[in-house]
PDB file of C-alpha atoms in Angstrom:
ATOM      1  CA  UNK A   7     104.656 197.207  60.634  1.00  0.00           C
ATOM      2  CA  UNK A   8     103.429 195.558  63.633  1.00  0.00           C
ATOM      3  CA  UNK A   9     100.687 193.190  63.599  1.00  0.00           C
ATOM      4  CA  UNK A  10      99.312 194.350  67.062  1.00  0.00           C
ATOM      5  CA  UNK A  11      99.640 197.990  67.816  1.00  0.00           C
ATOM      6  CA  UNK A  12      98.626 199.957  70.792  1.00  0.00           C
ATOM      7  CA  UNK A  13      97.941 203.391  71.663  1.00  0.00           C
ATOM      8  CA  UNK A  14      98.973 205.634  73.515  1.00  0.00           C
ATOM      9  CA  UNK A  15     102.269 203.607  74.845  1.00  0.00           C
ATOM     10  CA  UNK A  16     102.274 205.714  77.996  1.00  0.00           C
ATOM     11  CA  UNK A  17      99.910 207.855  79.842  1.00  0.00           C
ATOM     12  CA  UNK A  18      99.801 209.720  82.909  1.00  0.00           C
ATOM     13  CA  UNK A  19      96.303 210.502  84.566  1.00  0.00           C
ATOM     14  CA  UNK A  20      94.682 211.982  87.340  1.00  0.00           C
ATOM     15  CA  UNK A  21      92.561 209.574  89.965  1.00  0.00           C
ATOM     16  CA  UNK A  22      88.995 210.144  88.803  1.00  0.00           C
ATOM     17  CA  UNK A  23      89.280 210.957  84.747  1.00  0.00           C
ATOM     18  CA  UNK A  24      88.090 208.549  82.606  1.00  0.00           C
ATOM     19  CA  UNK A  25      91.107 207.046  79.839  1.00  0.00           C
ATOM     20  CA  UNK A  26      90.784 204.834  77.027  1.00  0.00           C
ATOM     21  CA  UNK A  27      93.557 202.146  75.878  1.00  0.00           C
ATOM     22  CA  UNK A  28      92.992 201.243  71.895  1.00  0.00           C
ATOM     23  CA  UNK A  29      94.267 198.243  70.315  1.00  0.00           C
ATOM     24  CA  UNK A  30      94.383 197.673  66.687  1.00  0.00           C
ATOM     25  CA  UNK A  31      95.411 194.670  64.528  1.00  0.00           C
ATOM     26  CA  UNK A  32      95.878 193.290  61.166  1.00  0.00           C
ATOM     27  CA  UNK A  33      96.522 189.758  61.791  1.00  0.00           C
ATOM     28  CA  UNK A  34      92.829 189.050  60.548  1.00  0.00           C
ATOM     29  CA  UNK A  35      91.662 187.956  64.110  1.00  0.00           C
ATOM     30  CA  UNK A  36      88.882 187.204  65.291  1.00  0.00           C
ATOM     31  CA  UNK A  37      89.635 187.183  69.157  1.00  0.00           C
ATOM     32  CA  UNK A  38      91.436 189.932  71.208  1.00  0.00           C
ATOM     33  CA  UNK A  39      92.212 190.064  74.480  1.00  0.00           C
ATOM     34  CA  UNK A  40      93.317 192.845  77.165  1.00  0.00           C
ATOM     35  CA  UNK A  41      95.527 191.957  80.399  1.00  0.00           C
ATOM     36  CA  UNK A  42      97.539 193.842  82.620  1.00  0.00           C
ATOM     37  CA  UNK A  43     100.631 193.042  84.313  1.00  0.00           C
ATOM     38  CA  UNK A  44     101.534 194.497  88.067  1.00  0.00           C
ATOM     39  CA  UNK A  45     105.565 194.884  88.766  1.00  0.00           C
ATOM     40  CA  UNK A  46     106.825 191.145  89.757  1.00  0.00           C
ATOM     41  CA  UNK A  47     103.727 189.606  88.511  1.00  0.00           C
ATOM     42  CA  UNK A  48     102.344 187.442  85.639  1.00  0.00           C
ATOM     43  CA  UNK A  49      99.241 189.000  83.276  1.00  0.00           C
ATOM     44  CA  UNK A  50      95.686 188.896  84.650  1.00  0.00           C
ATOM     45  CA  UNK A  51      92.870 189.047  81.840  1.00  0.00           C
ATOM     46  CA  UNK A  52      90.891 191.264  81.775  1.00  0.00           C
ATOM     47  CA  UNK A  53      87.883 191.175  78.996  1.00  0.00           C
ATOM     48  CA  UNK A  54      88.193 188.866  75.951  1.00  0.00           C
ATOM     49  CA  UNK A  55      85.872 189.239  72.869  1.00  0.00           C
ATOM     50  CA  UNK A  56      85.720 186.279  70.739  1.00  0.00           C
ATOM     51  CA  UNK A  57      84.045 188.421  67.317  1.00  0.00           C
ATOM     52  CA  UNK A  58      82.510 191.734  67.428  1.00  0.00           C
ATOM     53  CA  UNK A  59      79.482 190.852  68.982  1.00  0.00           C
ATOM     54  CA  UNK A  60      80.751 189.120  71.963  1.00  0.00           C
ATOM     55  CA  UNK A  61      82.377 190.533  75.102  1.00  0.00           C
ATOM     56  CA  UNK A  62      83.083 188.594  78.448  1.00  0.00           C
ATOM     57  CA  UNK A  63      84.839 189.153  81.500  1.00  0.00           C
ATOM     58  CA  UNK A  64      87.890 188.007  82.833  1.00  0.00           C
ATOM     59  CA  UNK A  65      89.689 187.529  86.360  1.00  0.00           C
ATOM     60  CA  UNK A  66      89.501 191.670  87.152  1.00  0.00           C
ATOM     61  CA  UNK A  67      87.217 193.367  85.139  1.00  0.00           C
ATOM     62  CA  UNK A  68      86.085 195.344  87.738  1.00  0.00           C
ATOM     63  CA  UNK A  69      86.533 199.237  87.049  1.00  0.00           C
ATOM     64  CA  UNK A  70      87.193 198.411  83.537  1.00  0.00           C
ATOM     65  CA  UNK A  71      84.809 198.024  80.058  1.00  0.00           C
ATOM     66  CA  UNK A  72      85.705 197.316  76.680  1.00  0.00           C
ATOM     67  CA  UNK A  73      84.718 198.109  73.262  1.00  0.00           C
ATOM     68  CA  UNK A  74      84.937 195.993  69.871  1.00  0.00           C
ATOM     69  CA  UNK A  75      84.110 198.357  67.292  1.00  0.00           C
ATOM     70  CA  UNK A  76      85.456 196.256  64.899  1.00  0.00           C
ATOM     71  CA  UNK A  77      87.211 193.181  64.181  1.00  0.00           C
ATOM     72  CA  UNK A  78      90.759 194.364  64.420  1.00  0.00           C
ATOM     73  CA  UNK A  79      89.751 197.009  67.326  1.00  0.00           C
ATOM     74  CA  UNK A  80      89.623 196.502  70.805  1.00  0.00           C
ATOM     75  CA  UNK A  81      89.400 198.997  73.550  1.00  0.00           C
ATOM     76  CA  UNK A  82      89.972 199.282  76.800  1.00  0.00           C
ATOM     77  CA  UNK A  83      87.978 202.005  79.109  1.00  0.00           C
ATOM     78  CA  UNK A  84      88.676 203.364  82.795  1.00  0.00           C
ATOM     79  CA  UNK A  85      85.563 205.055  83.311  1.00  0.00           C
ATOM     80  CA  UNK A  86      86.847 206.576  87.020  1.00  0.00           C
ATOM     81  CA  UNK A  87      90.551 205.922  87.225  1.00  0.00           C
ATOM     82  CA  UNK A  88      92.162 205.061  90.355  1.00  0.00           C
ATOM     83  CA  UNK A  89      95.970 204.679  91.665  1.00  0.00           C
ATOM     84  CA  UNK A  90      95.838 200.715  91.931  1.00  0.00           C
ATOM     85  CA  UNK A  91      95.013 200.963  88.409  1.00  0.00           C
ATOM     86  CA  UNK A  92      98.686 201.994  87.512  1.00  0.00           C
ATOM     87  CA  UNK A  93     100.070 199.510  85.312  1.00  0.00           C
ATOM     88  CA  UNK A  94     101.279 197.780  82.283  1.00  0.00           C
ATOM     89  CA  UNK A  95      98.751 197.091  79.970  1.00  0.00           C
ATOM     90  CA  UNK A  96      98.519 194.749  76.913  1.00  0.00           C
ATOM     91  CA  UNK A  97      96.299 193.543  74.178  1.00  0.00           C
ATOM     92  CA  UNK A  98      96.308 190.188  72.274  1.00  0.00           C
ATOM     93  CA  UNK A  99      95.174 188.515  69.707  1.00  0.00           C
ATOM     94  CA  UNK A 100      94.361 184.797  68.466  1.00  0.00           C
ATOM     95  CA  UNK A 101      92.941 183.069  65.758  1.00  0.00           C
ATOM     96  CA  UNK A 102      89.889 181.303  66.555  1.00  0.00           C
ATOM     97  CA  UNK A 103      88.764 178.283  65.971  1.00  0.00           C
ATOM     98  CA  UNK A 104      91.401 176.195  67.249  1.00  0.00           C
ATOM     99  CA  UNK A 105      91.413 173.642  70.268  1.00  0.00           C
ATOM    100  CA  UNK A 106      94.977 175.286  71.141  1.00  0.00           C
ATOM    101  CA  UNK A 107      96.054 178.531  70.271  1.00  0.00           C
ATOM    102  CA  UNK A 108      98.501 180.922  70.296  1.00  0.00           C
ATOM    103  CA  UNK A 109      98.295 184.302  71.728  1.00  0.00           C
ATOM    104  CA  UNK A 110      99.969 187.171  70.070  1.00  0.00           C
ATOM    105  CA  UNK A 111     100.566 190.299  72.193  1.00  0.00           C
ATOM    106  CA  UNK A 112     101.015 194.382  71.117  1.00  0.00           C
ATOM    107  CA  UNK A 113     103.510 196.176  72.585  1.00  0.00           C
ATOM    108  CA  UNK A 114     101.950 197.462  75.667  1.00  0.00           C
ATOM    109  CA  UNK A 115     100.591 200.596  77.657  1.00  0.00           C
ATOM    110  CA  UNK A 116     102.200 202.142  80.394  1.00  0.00           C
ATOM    111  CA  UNK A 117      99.916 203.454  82.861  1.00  0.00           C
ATOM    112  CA  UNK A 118     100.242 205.746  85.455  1.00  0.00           C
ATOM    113  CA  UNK A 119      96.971 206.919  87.995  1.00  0.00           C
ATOM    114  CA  UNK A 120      97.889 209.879  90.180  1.00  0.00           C
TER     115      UNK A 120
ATOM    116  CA  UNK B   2      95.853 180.459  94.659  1.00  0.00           C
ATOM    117  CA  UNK B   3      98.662 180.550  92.086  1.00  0.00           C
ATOM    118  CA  UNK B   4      98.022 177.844  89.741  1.00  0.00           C
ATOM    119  CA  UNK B   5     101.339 178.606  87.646  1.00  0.00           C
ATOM    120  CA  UNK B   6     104.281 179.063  89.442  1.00  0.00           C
ATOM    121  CA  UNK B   7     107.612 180.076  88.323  1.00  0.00           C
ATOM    122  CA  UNK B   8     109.766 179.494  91.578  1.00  0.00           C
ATOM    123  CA  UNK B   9     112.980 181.363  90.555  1.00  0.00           C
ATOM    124  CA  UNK B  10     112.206 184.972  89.408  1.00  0.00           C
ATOM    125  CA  UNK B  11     115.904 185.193  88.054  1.00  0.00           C
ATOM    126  CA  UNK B  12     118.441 182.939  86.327  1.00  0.00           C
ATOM    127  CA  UNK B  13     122.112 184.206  85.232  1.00  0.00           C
ATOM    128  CA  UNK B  14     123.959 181.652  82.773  1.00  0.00           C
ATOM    129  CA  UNK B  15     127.397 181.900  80.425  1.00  0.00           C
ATOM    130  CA  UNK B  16     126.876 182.651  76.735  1.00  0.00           C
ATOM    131  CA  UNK B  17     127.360 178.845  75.495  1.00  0.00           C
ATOM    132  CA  UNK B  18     126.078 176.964  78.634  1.00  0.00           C
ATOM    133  CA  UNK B  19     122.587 175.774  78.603  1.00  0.00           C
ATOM    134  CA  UNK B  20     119.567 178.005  80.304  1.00  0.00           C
ATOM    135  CA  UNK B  21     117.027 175.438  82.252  1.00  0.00           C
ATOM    136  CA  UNK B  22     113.941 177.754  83.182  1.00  0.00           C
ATOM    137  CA  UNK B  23     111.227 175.389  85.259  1.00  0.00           C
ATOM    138  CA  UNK B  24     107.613 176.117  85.598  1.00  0.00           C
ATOM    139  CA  UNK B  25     105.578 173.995  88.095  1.00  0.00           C
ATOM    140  CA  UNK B  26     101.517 173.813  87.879  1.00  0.00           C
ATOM    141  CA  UNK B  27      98.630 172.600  90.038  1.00  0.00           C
ATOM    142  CA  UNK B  28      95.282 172.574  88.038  1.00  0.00           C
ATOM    143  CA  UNK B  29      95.305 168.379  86.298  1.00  0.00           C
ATOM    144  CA  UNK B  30      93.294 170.370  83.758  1.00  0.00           C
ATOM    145  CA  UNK B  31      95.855 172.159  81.741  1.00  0.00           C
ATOM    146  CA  UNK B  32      96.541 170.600  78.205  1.00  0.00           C
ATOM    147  CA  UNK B  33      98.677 173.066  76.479  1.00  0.00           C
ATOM    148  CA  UNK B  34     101.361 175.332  78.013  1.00  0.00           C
ATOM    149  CA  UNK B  35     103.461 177.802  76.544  1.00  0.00           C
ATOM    150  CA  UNK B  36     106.379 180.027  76.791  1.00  0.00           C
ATOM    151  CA  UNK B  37     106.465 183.663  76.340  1.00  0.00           C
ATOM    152  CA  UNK B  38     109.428 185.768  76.390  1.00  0.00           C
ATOM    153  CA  UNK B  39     109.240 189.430  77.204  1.00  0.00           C
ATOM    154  CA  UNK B  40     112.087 192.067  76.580  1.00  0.00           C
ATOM    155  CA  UNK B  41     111.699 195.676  78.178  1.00  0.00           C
ATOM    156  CA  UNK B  42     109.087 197.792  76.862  1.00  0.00           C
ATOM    157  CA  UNK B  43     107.734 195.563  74.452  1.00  0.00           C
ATOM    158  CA  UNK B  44     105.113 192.901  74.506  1.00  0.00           C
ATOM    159  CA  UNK B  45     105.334 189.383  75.517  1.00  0.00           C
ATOM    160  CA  UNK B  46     106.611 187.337  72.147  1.00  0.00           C
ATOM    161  CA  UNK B  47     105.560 183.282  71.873  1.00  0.00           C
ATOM    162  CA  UNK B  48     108.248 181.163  71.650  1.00  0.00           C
ATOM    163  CA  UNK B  49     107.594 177.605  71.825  1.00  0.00           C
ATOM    164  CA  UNK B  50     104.345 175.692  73.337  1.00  0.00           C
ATOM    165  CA  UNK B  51     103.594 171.798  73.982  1.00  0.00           C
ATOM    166  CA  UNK B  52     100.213 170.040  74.057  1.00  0.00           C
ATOM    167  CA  UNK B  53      99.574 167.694  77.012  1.00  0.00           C
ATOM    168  CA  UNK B  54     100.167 164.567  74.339  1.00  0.00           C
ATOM    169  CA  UNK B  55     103.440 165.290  74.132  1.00  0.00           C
ATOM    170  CA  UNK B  56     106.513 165.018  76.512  1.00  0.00           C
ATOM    171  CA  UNK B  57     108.806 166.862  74.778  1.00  0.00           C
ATOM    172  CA  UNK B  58     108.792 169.669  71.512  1.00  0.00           C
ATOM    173  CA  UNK B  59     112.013 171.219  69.859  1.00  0.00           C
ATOM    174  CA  UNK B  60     112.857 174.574  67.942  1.00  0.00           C
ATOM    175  CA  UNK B  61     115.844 175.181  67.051  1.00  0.00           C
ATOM    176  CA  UNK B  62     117.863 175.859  70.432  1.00  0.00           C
ATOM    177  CA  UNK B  63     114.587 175.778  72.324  1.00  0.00           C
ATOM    178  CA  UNK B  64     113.098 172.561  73.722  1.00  0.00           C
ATOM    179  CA  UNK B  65     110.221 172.182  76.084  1.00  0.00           C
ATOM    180  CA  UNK B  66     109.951 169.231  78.242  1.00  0.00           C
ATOM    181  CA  UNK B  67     106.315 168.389  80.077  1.00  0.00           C
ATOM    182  CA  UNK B  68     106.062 165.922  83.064  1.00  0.00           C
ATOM    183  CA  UNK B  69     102.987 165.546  82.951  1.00  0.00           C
ATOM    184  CA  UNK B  70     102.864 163.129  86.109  1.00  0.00           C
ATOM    185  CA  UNK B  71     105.112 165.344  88.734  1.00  0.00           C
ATOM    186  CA  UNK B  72     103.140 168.660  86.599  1.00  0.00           C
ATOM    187  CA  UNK B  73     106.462 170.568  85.478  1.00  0.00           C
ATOM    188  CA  UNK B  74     107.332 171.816  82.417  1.00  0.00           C
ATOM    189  CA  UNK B  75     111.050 173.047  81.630  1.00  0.00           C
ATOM    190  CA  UNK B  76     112.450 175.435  78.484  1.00  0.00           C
ATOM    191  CA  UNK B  77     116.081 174.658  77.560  1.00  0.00           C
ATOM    192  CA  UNK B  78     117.991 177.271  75.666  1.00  0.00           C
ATOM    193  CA  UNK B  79     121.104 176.021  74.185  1.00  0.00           C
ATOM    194  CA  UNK B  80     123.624 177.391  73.550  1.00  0.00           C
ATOM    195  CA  UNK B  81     122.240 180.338  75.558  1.00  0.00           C
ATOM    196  CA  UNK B  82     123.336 183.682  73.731  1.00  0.00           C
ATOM    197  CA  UNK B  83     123.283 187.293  75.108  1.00  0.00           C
ATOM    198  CA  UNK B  84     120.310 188.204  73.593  1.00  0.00           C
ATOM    199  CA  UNK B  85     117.857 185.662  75.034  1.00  0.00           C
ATOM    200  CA  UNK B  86     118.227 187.709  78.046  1.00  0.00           C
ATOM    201  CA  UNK B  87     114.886 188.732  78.729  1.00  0.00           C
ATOM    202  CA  UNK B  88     112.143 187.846  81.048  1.00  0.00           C
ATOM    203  CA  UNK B  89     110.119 184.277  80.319  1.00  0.00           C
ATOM    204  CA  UNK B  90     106.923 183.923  81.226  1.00  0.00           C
ATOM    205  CA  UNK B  91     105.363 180.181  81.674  1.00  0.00           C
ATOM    206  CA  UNK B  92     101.216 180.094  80.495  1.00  0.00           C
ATOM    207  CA  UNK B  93      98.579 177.598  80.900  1.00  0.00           C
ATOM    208  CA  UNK B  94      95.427 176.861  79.579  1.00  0.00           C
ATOM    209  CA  UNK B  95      92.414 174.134  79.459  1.00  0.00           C
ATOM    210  CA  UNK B  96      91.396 172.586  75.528  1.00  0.00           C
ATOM    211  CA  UNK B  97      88.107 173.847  74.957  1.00  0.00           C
ATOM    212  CA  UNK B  98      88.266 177.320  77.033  1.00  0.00           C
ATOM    213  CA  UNK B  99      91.779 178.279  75.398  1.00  0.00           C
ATOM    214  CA  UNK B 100      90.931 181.905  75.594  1.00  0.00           C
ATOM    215  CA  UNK B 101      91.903 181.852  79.375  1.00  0.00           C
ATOM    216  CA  UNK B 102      95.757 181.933  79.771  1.00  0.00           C
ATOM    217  CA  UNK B 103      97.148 181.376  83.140  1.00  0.00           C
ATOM    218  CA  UNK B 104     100.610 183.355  83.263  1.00  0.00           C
ATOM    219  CA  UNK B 105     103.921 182.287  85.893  1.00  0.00           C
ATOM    220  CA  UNK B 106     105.081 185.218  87.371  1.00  0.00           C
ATOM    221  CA  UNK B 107     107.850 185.126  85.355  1.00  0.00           C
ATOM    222  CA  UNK B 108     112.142 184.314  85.041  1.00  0.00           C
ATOM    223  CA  UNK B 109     114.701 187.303  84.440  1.00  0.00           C
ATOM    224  CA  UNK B 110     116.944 185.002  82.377  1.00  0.00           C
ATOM    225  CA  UNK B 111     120.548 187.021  82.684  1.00  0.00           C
ATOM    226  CA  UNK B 112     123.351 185.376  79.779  1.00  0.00           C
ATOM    227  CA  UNK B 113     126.686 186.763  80.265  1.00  0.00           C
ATOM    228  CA  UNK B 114     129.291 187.188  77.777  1.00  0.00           C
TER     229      UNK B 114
END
């Protein structure tokens, strides 16, 4: 089984309606991560949360919010989605802890805003 | 500003012949950089990383050389085989605020049989 799963793996929405991403792990943790990736570019972060009680932004949070319910789930929330939104999406995980670290990414969602 | 750059978004190389993927930074502050590789429709997978002390870390047919001084890191793959093709993404980040990777743009790395 995968260590970093996320649902759904695509979605198709309407400009407007609110969607939520969910990521789910069982590497035991304690940071996750969301980033998405537009065609021809690298990833962009997103939000981080470093335990449950912590949530930050990243480089484009804007239009986004998160949600750690727990300490292997993470999700990601469009409250009013819009075209420019349409992309790849993906969640990581890491340790914690460390001075350098690894980051260990699920499989991705496929986005599409119409 | 692009403080990662991966200057060649493809690369096509012979199965056997060795794969030289180059990633070129500008921020002095990055101390540990690593390589991701991506295959269609899945996430990116870590392959190899180096820490800023080092100039050079092996695995296997992977090896990662950091110039620390002209700020370019490389990732050989040899012998290349088929199924490394697959898109290789370049990251950066500083000690101390590791949760904030700075990704290339990426290399389409193409090994023909």
């Amino acid at each position: 089984d995968a260590d970093v799963t996320q649902t759904p793996r695509n979605r198709i929405t309407k400009t407007g309606k609110r969607i939520m991403l969910e990521c789910s792990q069982t590497k035991g943790h304690d940071r996750m991560y969301w980033y998405r990736q537009d065609p021809g570019l690298g990833l962009q972060l997103i939000y981080y949360s470093f335990d449950v009680k912590d949530i930050n932004k990243g480089e484009i949070s804007d239009g986004y919010s998160v949600s750690r319910q727990a300490q292997a789930k993470f999700s990601l929330s469009l409250e009013s989605a819009i075209p420019n939104q349409t992309a790849l999406y993906f969640c990581a995980t890491s340790k914690g802890g460390g001075a350098q670290e690894t980051q260990y990414f699920g499989p991705g969602t496929r986005l599409l805003v119409l | 500003d692009q403080q990662v750059k991966q200057n060649s978004p493809s690369l096509s190389v012979q199965e056997g012949r060795i794969s030289i993927l180059n990633c070129d930074y500008t921020n002095s502050m990055f101390d540990y950089f690593l390589w991701y590789k991506k295959y269609p429709a899945e996430g990116p997978t870590f392959l190899i990383s180096i820490s800023s002390i080092k100039d050079k870390n092996e695995d296997g047919r992977f090896t990662v050389f950091l110039n620390k001084s002209a700020k370019h890191l490389s990732l050989h793959i040899v012998p290349s085989q088929p199924g490394d093709s697959a898109v290789y993404f370049c990251a950066a980040t500083v000690g101390g605020s590791n949760y904030k990777l700075t990704f290339g743009k990426g290399t389409l790395l193409t090994v023909n049989p």
